[in-house]
Amino acid sequence: MQRVHNVMEDAVADLLQQQWRNLPAACHCDGCKADVYALTLNRLKPHYVRMPVGSMYVKAHLMTVQSRATILTALTESVKIISADPHH
Ligand SMILES: [Zn+2]
């Protein structure tokens, strides 16, 4: 079986890295960041591609303005949930 990859992971990780300091999180530690990352990926529809063919194309597609807005909304919602009940 050839490997497949969820390119949504890349898109969310990119945006989370860019926006983490701007998001209204109660705590900005790595643990809470990972919680937000996991929760956000659970909220968004995964986008699997066969590796490595087409990954750059799909990644570019996920970085369109509309996709970024959708991911940022999910990130903001996740930050609210994690901030209300941090795991430490
Ligand atoms: Zn924390």
Tab-separated table of N, CA, C and O in Angstrom, residues 28-65:
chain	number	residue	atom	x	y	z
A	28	HIS	N	-0.541	29.806	26.438
A	28	HIS	CA	0.146	29.626	25.156
A	28	HIS	C	1.256	28.584	25.249
A	28	HIS	O	2.234	28.636	24.506
A	29	CYS	N	1.130	27.611	26.150
A	29	CYS	CA	2.161	26.572	26.268
A	29	CYS	C	2.025	25.570	25.110
A	29	CYS	O	1.005	25.523	24.418
A	30	ASP	N	3.052	24.745	24.928
A	30	ASP	CA	3.042	23.773	23.833
A	30	ASP	C	1.929	22.740	23.986
A	30	ASP	O	1.389	22.239	22.996
A	31	GLY	N	1.595	22.406	25.237
A	31	GLY	CA	0.529	21.426	25.480
A	31	GLY	C	-0.818	21.946	25.002
A	31	GLY	O	-1.570	21.225	24.325
A	32	CYS	N	-1.121	23.201	25.348
A	32	CYS	CA	-2.394	23.779	24.920
A	32	CYS	C	-2.409	23.978	23.400
A	32	CYS	O	-3.442	23.811	22.755
A	33	LYS	N	-1.249	24.316	22.836
A	33	LYS	CA	-1.147	24.459	21.381
A	33	LYS	C	-1.467	23.130	20.687
A	33	LYS	O	-2.219	23.092	19.712
A	34	ALA	N	-0.929	22.039	21.225
A	34	ALA	CA	-1.196	20.711	20.647
A	34	ALA	C	-2.663	20.341	20.811
A	34	ALA	O	-3.258	19.710	19.920
A	35	ASP	N	-3.271	20.719	21.944
A	35	ASP	CA	-4.706	20.461	22.144
A	35	ASP	C	-5.527	21.200	21.099
A	35	ASP	O	-6.476	20.644	20.531
A	36	VAL	N	-5.181	22.450	20.843
A	36	VAL	CA	-5.902	23.256	19.853
A	36	VAL	C	-5.719	22.647	18.457
A	36	VAL	O	-6.674	22.556	17.678
A	37	TYR	N	-4.501	22.194	18.177
A	37	TYR	CA	-4.201	21.580	16.876
A	37	TYR	C	-5.068	20.331	16.654
A	37	TYR	O	-5.722	20.196	15.614
A	38	ALA	N	-5.096	19.448	17.653
A	38	ALA	CA	-5.864	18.201	17.534
A	38	ALA	C	-7.359	18.484	17.423
A	38	ALA	O	-8.057	17.898	16.572
A	39	LEU	N	-7.848	19.381	18.271
A	39	LEU	CA	-9.282	19.683	18.264
A	39	LEU	C	-9.698	20.301	16.937
A	39	LEU	O	-10.755	19.979	16.389
A	40	THR	N	-8.853	21.176	16.395
A	40	THR	CA	-9.156	21.828	15.123
A	40	THR	C	-9.214	20.802	13.997
A	40	THR	O	-10.125	20.839	13.158
A	41	LEU	N	-8.266	19.857	13.994
A	41	LEU	CA	-8.267	18.827	12.950
A	41	LEU	C	-9.508	17.951	13.060
A	41	LEU	O	-10.047	17.492	12.042
A	42	ASN	N	-9.988	17.711	14.272
A	42	ASN	CA	-11.210	16.920	14.443
A	42	ASN	C	-12.438	17.664	13.937
A	42	ASN	O	-13.410	17.037	13.511
A	43	ARG	N	-12.404	18.990	13.969
A	43	ARG	CA	-13.544	19.789	13.535
A	43	ARG	C	-13.605	19.913	12.010
A	43	ARG	O	-14.680	20.132	11.458
A	44	LEU	N	-12.449	19.842	11.358
A	44	LEU	CA	-12.387	20.057	9.911
A	44	LEU	C	-12.406	18.726	9.160
A	44	LEU	O	-11.909	17.714	9.652
A	45	LYS	N	-12.963	18.766	7.957
A	45	LYS	CA	-12.984	17.580	7.108
A	45	LYS	C	-11.559	17.267	6.651
A	45	LYS	O	-10.864	18.157	6.140
A	46	PRO	N	-11.081	16.036	6.853
A	46	PRO	CA	-9.732	15.710	6.376
A	46	PRO	C	-9.664	15.740	4.854
A	46	PRO	O	-10.687	15.584	4.176
A	47	HIS	N	-8.460	15.963	4.335
A	47	HIS	CA	-8.272	16.003	2.888
A	47	HIS	C	-7.062	15.133	2.553
A	47	HIS	O	-5.927	15.603	2.577
A	48	TYR	N	-7.331	13.854	2.268
A	48	TYR	CA	-6.252	12.897	2.039
A	48	TYR	C	-5.828	12.876	0.581
A	48	TYR	O	-6.673	12.955	-0.309
A	49	VAL	N	-4.517	12.790	0.382
A	49	VAL	CA	-3.977	12.616	-0.961
A	49	VAL	C	-2.947	11.498	-0.919
A	49	VAL	O	-2.375	11.190	0.131
A	50	ARG	N	-2.743	10.873	-2.073
A	50	ARG	CA	-1.691	9.873	-2.191
A	50	ARG	C	-0.358	10.596	-2.248
A	50	ARG	O	-0.217	11.602	-2.958
A	51	MET	N	0.584	10.087	-1.472
A	51	MET	CA	1.901	10.728	-1.444
A	51	MET	C	2.810	10.148	-2.506
A	51	MET	O	2.775	8.949	-2.732
A	52	PRO	N	3.700	10.923	-3.117
A	52	PRO	CA	3.776	12.384	-2.970
A	52	PRO	C	2.999	13.133	-4.042
A	52	PRO	O	3.025	14.358	-4.062
A	53	VAL	N	2.308	12.383	-4.937
A	53	VAL	CA	1.698	13.029	-6.101
A	53	VAL	C	0.627	14.033	-5.707
A	53	VAL	O	-0.264	13.726	-4.917
A	54	GLY	N	0.735	15.237	-6.228
A	54	GLY	CA	-0.326	16.221	-6.075
A	54	GLY	C	-0.335	16.942	-4.741
A	54	GLY	O	-1.167	17.807	-4.529
A	55	SER	N	0.558	16.603	-3.831
A	55	SER	CA	0.472	17.194	-2.504
A	55	SER	C	0.644	18.714	-2.548
A	55	SER	O	-0.027	19.436	-1.820
A	56	MET	N	1.543	19.186	-3.397
A	56	MET	CA	1.756	20.628	-3.462
A	56	MET	C	0.536	21.331	-4.042
A	56	MET	O	0.154	22.407	-3.594
A	57	TYR	N	-0.101	20.686	-5.028
A	57	TYR	CA	-1.310	21.269	-5.618
A	57	TYR	C	-2.401	21.410	-4.563
A	57	TYR	O	-3.016	22.461	-4.425
A	58	VAL	N	-2.620	20.331	-3.803
A	58	VAL	CA	-3.697	20.354	-2.813
A	58	VAL	C	-3.369	21.322	-1.697
A	58	VAL	O	-4.234	22.037	-1.199
A	59	LYS	N	-2.094	21.381	-1.306
A	59	LYS	CA	-1.692	22.306	-0.254
A	59	LYS	C	-1.956	23.748	-0.702
A	59	LYS	O	-2.454	24.556	0.076
A	60	ALA	N	-1.662	24.034	-1.961
A	60	ALA	CA	-1.924	25.374	-2.493
A	60	ALA	C	-3.420	25.662	-2.444
A	60	ALA	O	-3.847	26.758	-2.075
A	61	HIS	N	-4.218	24.669	-2.789
A	61	HIS	CA	-5.671	24.826	-2.764
A	61	HIS	C	-6.160	25.129	-1.354
A	61	HIS	O	-7.021	25.978	-1.141
A	62	LEU	N	-5.597	24.432	-0.354
A	62	LEU	CA	-6.019	24.623	1.028
A	62	LEU	C	-5.624	25.990	1.572
A	62	LEU	O	-6.160	26.441	2.568
A	63	MET	N	-4.663	26.632	0.896
A	63	MET	CA	-4.215	27.940	1.361
A	63	MET	C	-4.935	29.087	0.660
A	63	MET	O	-4.529	30.234	0.748
A	64	THR	N	-6.020	28.772	-0.063
A	64	THR	CA	-6.826	29.845	-0.651
A	64	THR	C	-7.475	30.650	0.478
A	64	THR	O	-7.562	30.194	1.616
A	65	VAL	N	-7.936	31.836	0.132
A	65	VAL	CA	-8.511	32.725	1.147
A	65	VAL	C	-9.677	32.058	1.863
A	65	VAL	O	-9.788	32.116	3.085
